[in-house]
Amino acid sequence: MSPLRPSTGASPISGNPLRCIAGNISGGTGVMRRRPLVVVLMASATSVQASETVRYAPAPDWVAAAPAITAGQVGGDAPAIVLFDNQARLDGALATTYIDTATRAATPAMLAQMGNLSIPWMPDRGDLTIHRLEIVRDGKTIDLIAAGQKFTVLRREQQMEQNVLTGALTATLSVEGLQVGDVLRSSFSISQSDKALGARAMIVAMTPAAPFRAGFARSRLVWPRAQAAKWRGYAAGLATTERDVGDLHEVTVALPLPKAPDMPEDLPDRLRRLPIVEATNFADWADVSRTLAPLYATDGLIAPGSPLDREVAAIAAAESDPLRRAQRALELVQGKVRYLAVGMNGGALTPQPPARTWELRYGDCKAKTLLLLAMLHRLGVEAEPAVASVQMGAIVATRLPSAAAFDHILVRATIGGETLWLDGTGLGSRLEDIRDVPPLRHVLPLRTAGAGLEALPLRADARPDRIVEVKWDQRAGVEFPTLFDASIVIRGRMAEMFAGAASQADAEERRTTLQQIISAETGEAQFVAEDLRYDPATATATVTGRGVVTTPWQRENRRYRMNVDRVVSLLDFTPDRARQAWRDLPVSTGAPGGTMYRATWRLPDTGGAWELEGSRTLPATLAGRQMRRQVALDGGTFTIEERVDAIGAEVAPDALAAERAHYAQALADLLRLKAPAALPNRAEQVLAGRKDGRFKPLEEAFAAVIARDPKEATGYSSRASFRAGLFDNSGAIADLSRAIELEDSVALRMQRAALYVEEERARDALADYRQARALEPDNDAVLLALAQATAHGGDRPAAYALLDERIARGDRERVDAVRTRAELMAEKAGGEADKGVALLDAVIAERPGDSGLLNGRCWVKGIGNVALDTALKDCTRSIELSDSPAATLHSRAFVYYRMQRFEEALADLDAAADLMPRSADVLYLRALTRRHLGRTAEATADMTAATLFDRQIAATYARYGVTG
């Protein structure tokens, strides 16, 4: 860090009063967006003696010199920051900050960082004076100023992207002759005042805490004993010395402070401690109010017959209702005057006159507020200005009264006994928003008689900040992909910023950004189209998109279900108050903002009844948020509308347990849509769909996705999965082949190989498995598939060699290779079922409670038709241990089938089919079982479905010696 950096980082507060943080509060919508704090040393100033040149002079007399640097401070493990001395003086209207730092270039990296110095300051508000610039080397001091090294002054606006012109100058210097091991010492001061504050000013100094280290560090505030001033520190562990020194009163803080205690991330802002000490000669908040109020007097500011007067007259002629007049005036200020903050030439506190603002068609919060006030007063509306802090409104009431506590101003209007908050820097305000309360927490009305702080209530805005609407088309069936048509509307300043950023992006960046926004609401999607429209009249950005997603339906307890909740599911309320020191701390529920979710689902025509389970309503409040929900289920259409508003509320410590319980209950009662119990199986749906064309819209959507970007592999691979699900193997293979040409991968090779197996293209399948292994030699799934294909292709020794090599590695994951080898040995062509069982015996001895291994041994015994009595014991034990017994139920059914206990086999197969309705293994074995029981029609249906799911299922069972 440059030794001069403390000059721009001496305070984490906005010491530039009313610098107008535009974009955080949007048109009465209550949107507040957190930003990094701009850190400046002092209040704004308009100094009659200010200069645009850097001055060079000794340190002022009021500065207490820091101790001399000792040899022990510049060697060994001594901190690289040798000296940090931050002093400030308050004297009537004049505030001066003094910084003295010394930093050791301990490494080449630090040397490179330290060598370029820069100090910004506002020349219309004060002077920059350099007092010292030295290199300390081997105990000797080199005076760089005496050697002729001087600062160069640059004018560069660093906040133009935020529409802020400050008039700041930057003094820069590349230090000559600096070497590793040197100590660079510098000291300077910046003096500031502002005539708008009269005889008032404020000062601030930093109070860094450990792990910050320095050889010597302190912060010091002084002011004349004869002047009334107040000071306050905020950090934990603050140790101060307060005394009179000559004609000055002095407050000194020894640094660094102790490490601040850890606090939870969800600690409310009002409880966070500022790392500063500050002093002010404002008497109280009423003094601040009285001092700033004259700046917003509106008498005579709108000249009769002027262009601005004609605008006001037009509103008066059009509207007689004071509320509508106020709204029309607000819309004019927001819509016809763009935001631009000009802080130079005395503009930090003093607003631009309304006529000038209207002429230029730009202004900051001060200019817009004065313009709006003048218009409202001419329209007969009672209104006054009120200052606020967008960034730290929660802690304003804990601060010392001063103008530096605020960074924003807006209008407080009173109409019909109601208090309204009108912000000219917002965008898109409409009549329905006029009663919205901005999330500023505290404001200070500006009155000539003075006023105290006013706390603002926390409540949701009339309109949400975002409206997310998605129309879902699930008519193809709950097991198939879902079409969507989505719209996301964003309001206010955020909409303007987003639209502006999107307009600067190239086509690919824009497309990616829009797709990411929509995917956040729909899940991962393939897009047919996406677009962005911005309406400056309403300050809304609308993102739209159409496409297809994987079905969101999940099979659970033998029914397909889908979570349709978009509020509780997305809410994370897991406050950590486990530490004793945290148990009495409230919980912040986040920054204010509201979202409306609307969804419409078009459901398949199944002939059965669709149902809702869970809570049809939402709690009025949950985890500090306000909520509501409306739902309707009408035949094949389901609609839901939900709204959630974070209002910046807190959860009190004594309410936390109950709120956790309410949250847990809400999670347990998530609203879900439930499909009819008697849905046709997938095979029946596919066969029916081939006749009625229900899959045509999906096929068209995938074709459109591919047509948009025919060189993108994911479009082909997604359509391949869809086609494979329709048992269109040739179409799926064609798509996978194209995807592999574009972007080869193990997943694509494995998927195509499996389809080749079904199509009896064994050589092609082997080629894909081998290429997949070449891509990922350590992928066990690939090795197992390759071994099985090799064995079934007739080369069992080669297959066993592959598996034995994997087994020989000896890690715990070898068990899959052991199980695969045992299965191959148990097959009819293997003829070594007993040896296969013995292989599994050995690994089960190591892991006797492994349900998967027990199932594997049961299955191998069934394949080999050996030890069927113990096979039953293995399967039953596996079922008892497993959370997902479907595969083991199938294994045990096979053992029962071998034992010709067909009724028991059928019971297990029915249970397995409920859990795995698309398993060709289960359906094929059940078809054979039903034949033995004389249930021919059901057996035929099962056989048809099984052979659709896997055309080689009969060949698979033939390898076990089982034929239909």
Coordinates of N, CA and C in Angstrom, one line a residue, residues 156-239:
R156 N -8.9 14.2 -13.2 CA -9.5 13.0 -13.7 C -10.7 12.6 -12.9
E157 N -11.8 12.5 -13.6 CA -13.1 12.2 -12.9 C -13.2 10.6 -12.8
Q158 N -13.2 10.1 -11.7 CA -13.3 8.7 -11.5 C -14.7 8.1 -11.3
Q159 N -15.7 9.0 -11.2 CA -17.0 8.5 -11.0 C -18.0 8.9 -12.1
M160 N -17.5 9.1 -13.3 CA -18.3 9.5 -14.4 C -19.3 8.4 -14.8
E161 N -18.9 7.1 -14.6 CA -19.9 6.0 -14.9 C -21.1 6.1 -13.9
Q162 N -20.9 6.7 -12.8 CA -22.0 6.8 -11.8 C -22.7 8.2 -12.0
N163 N -22.4 8.9 -13.1 CA -22.9 10.2 -13.4 C -22.6 11.2 -12.3
V164 N -21.3 11.2 -11.8 CA -20.9 12.1 -10.8 C -19.6 12.8 -11.3
L165 N -19.7 14.1 -11.2 CA -18.5 15.0 -11.5 C -18.2 15.7 -10.3
T166 N -17.0 15.5 -9.7 CA -16.6 16.0 -8.4 C -15.7 17.2 -8.5
G167 N -15.0 17.4 -9.7 CA -14.0 18.4 -9.8 C -12.7 18.1 -9.0
A168 N -12.5 16.8 -8.7 CA -11.3 16.4 -7.9 C -10.1 16.5 -8.8
L169 N -9.0 16.9 -8.1 CA -7.7 16.9 -8.7 C -6.9 15.8 -8.0
T170 N -5.9 15.2 -8.7 CA -5.1 14.2 -8.1 C -3.6 14.6 -8.2
A171 N -2.9 14.7 -7.0 CA -1.5 14.9 -7.0 C -0.8 13.6 -7.1
T172 N 0.1 13.5 -8.1 CA 0.8 12.2 -8.3 C 2.3 12.4 -8.4
L173 N 3.0 11.3 -8.0 CA 4.4 11.4 -8.0 C 5.0 10.0 -8.1
S174 N 5.9 9.7 -9.0 CA 6.6 8.5 -9.0 C 8.0 8.7 -8.3
V175 N 8.1 8.1 -7.2 CA 9.3 8.3 -6.3 C 10.5 7.8 -7.0
E176 N 11.5 8.7 -7.1 CA 12.8 8.3 -7.7 C 13.8 7.8 -6.6
G177 N 14.5 6.7 -6.9 CA 15.6 6.3 -6.1 C 15.2 5.3 -5.0
L178 N 13.9 4.9 -4.9 CA 13.4 4.1 -3.8 C 13.9 2.7 -4.0
Q179 N 14.4 2.0 -2.9 CA 15.0 0.7 -3.0 C 14.3 -0.2 -2.0
V180 N 14.4 -1.5 -2.2 CA 13.9 -2.5 -1.2 C 14.7 -2.3 0.1
G181 N 13.9 -2.2 1.2 CA 14.5 -2.0 2.5 C 14.4 -0.5 3.0
D182 N 14.1 0.4 2.0 CA 13.9 1.8 2.3 C 12.6 2.0 3.1
V183 N 12.5 3.1 3.9 CA 11.3 3.5 4.5 C 10.9 4.8 3.8
L184 N 9.7 4.8 3.2 CA 9.2 6.0 2.6 C 8.2 6.7 3.5
R185 N 8.6 8.0 3.9 CA 7.8 8.7 4.9 C 7.2 9.9 4.2
S186 N 5.9 10.2 4.4 CA 5.3 11.3 3.8 C 4.3 11.9 4.8
S187 N 4.1 13.2 4.7 CA 3.0 13.8 5.5 C 2.4 15.0 4.7
F188 N 1.1 15.1 4.9 CA 0.4 16.2 4.2 C -0.8 16.5 5.0
S189 N -1.5 17.6 4.6 CA -2.7 18.0 5.2 C -3.7 18.5 4.1
I190 N -5.0 18.4 4.4 CA -6.0 18.9 3.5 C -6.9 19.8 4.4
S191 N -7.1 21.1 4.0 CA -7.9 22.0 4.8 C -9.2 22.1 4.0
Q192 N -10.4 22.2 4.7 CA -11.6 22.3 4.0 C -12.6 23.1 4.8
S193 N -13.5 23.8 4.1 CA -14.6 24.5 4.7 C -15.7 24.7 3.6
D194 N -16.9 25.1 4.1 CA -18.0 25.3 3.2 C -18.9 26.4 3.7
K195 N -19.0 27.4 2.9 CA -19.8 28.6 3.4 C -21.2 28.2 3.6
A196 N -21.7 27.2 2.9 CA -23.1 26.8 3.1 C -23.4 26.3 4.5
L197 N -22.3 25.9 5.3 CA -22.5 25.4 6.6 C -22.3 26.6 7.7
G198 N -22.0 27.8 7.2 CA -21.8 28.9 8.1 C -20.5 28.6 8.9
A199 N -20.7 28.6 10.2 CA -19.5 28.4 11.1 C -19.4 27.0 11.6
R200 N -20.0 26.1 10.8 CA -20.0 24.7 11.2 C -19.1 23.8 10.3
A201 N -18.6 22.8 10.9 CA -17.7 21.8 10.2 C -17.7 20.5 11.0
M202 N -17.0 19.5 10.5 CA -16.8 18.2 11.2 C -15.5 17.6 10.7
I203 N -15.0 16.8 11.6 CA -13.7 16.1 11.3 C -13.9 14.6 11.7
V204 N -13.0 13.8 11.1 CA -13.1 12.4 11.4 C -11.7 11.8 11.3
A205 N -11.4 10.8 12.0 CA -10.1 10.0 12.0 C -10.4 8.6 12.1
M206 N -9.5 7.8 11.5 CA -9.7 6.3 11.5 C -9.3 5.7 12.8
T207 N -9.9 4.5 13.1 CA -9.4 3.8 14.3 C -9.3 2.3 13.9
P208 N -8.2 2.0 13.1 CA -8.0 0.6 12.6 C -7.7 -0.3 13.8
A209 N -8.2 -1.6 13.7 CA -8.0 -2.6 14.7 C -7.2 -3.7 14.2
A210 N -6.6 -4.5 15.2 CA -5.9 -5.7 14.8 C -6.8 -6.6 13.9
P211 N -6.2 -7.2 12.9 CA -4.7 -7.5 12.7 C -3.9 -6.4 12.1
F212 N -4.4 -5.2 11.9 CA -3.6 -4.0 11.5 C -2.4 -3.9 12.5
R213 N -1.2 -3.7 12.0 CA 0.0 -3.5 12.8 C 0.8 -2.3 12.3
A214 N 1.4 -1.6 13.3 CA 2.3 -0.5 12.9 C 3.3 -0.3 14.1
G215 N 4.4 0.2 13.7 CA 5.4 0.5 14.7 C 4.9 1.6 15.7
F216 N 4.2 2.6 15.2 CA 3.5 3.6 16.0 C 2.3 4.0 15.2
A217 N 1.1 4.1 15.9 CA -0.1 4.5 15.3 C -1.0 5.2 16.3
R218 N -1.7 6.2 15.8 CA -2.6 6.9 16.6 C -3.6 7.7 15.8
S219 N -4.7 8.1 16.4 CA -5.6 9.1 15.8 C -5.8 10.2 16.8
R220 N -5.9 11.4 16.4 CA -6.0 12.5 17.3 C -6.9 13.6 16.7
L221 N -7.8 14.1 17.5 CA -8.8 15.1 17.2 C -8.5 16.3 18.1
V222 N -8.5 17.5 17.6 CA -8.3 18.7 18.4 C -9.2 19.8 17.9
W223 N -9.6 20.7 18.9 CA -10.3 21.9 18.5 C -10.0 23.0 19.6
P224 N -10.2 24.3 19.3 CA -9.9 25.3 20.3 C -10.8 25.1 21.6
R225 N -10.2 25.2 22.7 CA -10.9 25.1 24.0 C -12.1 26.0 24.1
A226 N -12.0 27.2 23.4 CA -13.0 28.2 23.5 C -14.2 27.9 22.7
Q227 N -14.2 26.9 21.8 CA -15.3 26.6 21.0 C -16.0 25.3 21.5
A228 N -17.3 25.3 21.3 CA -18.1 24.1 21.8 C -18.0 23.1 20.7
A229 N -17.7 21.9 21.0 CA -17.6 20.8 20.0 C -17.9 19.5 20.8
K230 N -18.4 18.5 20.0 CA -18.6 17.2 20.6 C -17.8 16.1 19.8
W231 N -17.5 15.1 20.4 CA -16.8 14.0 19.7 C -17.4 12.6 20.1
R232 N -17.2 11.7 19.3 CA -17.7 10.3 19.6 C -16.9 9.3 18.8
G233 N -16.7 8.2 19.5 CA -16.0 7.0 18.8 C -17.0 5.9 18.8
Y234 N -16.8 4.9 17.9 CA -17.8 3.8 17.8 C -17.2 2.4 17.9
A235 N -16.0 2.3 17.6 CA -15.4 0.9 17.6 C -15.3 0.3 19.0
A236 N -15.4 -1.0 19.0 CA -15.2 -1.8 20.3 C -13.8 -1.6 20.7
G237 N -13.6 -1.6 22.0 CA -12.2 -1.5 22.6 C -11.6 -0.2 22.4
L238 N -12.3 0.9 22.2 CA -11.7 2.2 22.0 C -11.2 2.7 23.3
A239 N -9.9 3.0 23.3 CA -9.2 3.6 24.5 C -8.7 5.0 24.2

